[in-house]
Coordinates of C-alpha atoms in Angstrom, one line a residue:
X1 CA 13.6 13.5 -1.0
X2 CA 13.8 10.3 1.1
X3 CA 10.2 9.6 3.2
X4 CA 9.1 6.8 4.3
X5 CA 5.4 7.5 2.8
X6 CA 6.6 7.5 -0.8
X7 CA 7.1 3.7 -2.6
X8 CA 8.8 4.4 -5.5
X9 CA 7.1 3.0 -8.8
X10 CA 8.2 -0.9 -8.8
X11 CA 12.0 -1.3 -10.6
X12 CA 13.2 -4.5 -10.8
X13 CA 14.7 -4.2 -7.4
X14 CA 11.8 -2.0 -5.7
X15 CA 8.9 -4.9 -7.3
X16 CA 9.8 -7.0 -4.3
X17 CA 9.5 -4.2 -1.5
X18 CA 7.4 -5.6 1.1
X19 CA 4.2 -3.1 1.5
X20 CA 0.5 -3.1 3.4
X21 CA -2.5 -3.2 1.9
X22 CA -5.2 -1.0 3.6
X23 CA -8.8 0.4 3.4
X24 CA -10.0 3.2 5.2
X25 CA -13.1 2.7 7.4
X26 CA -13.3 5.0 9.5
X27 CA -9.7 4.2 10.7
X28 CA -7.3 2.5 9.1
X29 CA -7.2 -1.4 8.8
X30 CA -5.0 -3.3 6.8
X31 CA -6.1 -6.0 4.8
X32 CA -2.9 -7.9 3.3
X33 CA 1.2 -7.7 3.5
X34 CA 2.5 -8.6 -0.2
X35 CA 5.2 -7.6 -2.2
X36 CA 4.9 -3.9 -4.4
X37 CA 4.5 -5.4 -7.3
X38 CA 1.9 -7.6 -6.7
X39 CA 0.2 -4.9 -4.6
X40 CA -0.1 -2.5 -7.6
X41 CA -2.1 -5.4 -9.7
X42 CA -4.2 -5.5 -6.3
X43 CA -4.8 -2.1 -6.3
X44 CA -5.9 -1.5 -10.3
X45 CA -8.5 -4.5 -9.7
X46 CA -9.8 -3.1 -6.4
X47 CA -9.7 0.2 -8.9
X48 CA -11.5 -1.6 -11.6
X49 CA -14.4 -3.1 -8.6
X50 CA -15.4 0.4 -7.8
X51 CA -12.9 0.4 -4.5
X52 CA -10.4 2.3 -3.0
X53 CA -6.9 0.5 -1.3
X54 CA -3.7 2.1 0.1
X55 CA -0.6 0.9 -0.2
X56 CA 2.0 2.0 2.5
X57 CA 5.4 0.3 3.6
X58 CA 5.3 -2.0 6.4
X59 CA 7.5 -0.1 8.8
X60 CA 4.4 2.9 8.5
X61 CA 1.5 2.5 10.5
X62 CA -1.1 5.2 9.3
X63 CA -2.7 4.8 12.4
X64 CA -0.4 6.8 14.5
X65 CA -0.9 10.0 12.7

């Protein structure tokens, strides 16, 4: 199934995907644009700090649904 809200797990050639970084505050805001795999290392330590982030690709704003 091909959707553009599912990033596939990073593979060599997926690691440098270009993705957002967001939080949810009462709306969506994004905080950084990095590559995949250095937004799943962003993610774990925002897990490990007792916070929440998003990842979603660039092309997807989640604030138009």
């Amino acid at each position: 199934m091909d959707s553009s809200w599912h990033i596939p797990l990073p593979m060599e050639q997926s690691a440098m995907s270009r993705v957002t970084v967001y939080f949810y505050n009462d709306g969506w805001v994004p905080i950084k644009y990095c590559y995949l795999g250095k937004a799943i290392l962003l993610y774990h330590q925002a897990k490990l700090a007792g916070k929440e982030i998003f990842l979603f690709p660039v092309n997807l704003d989640p604030n138009s649904f």
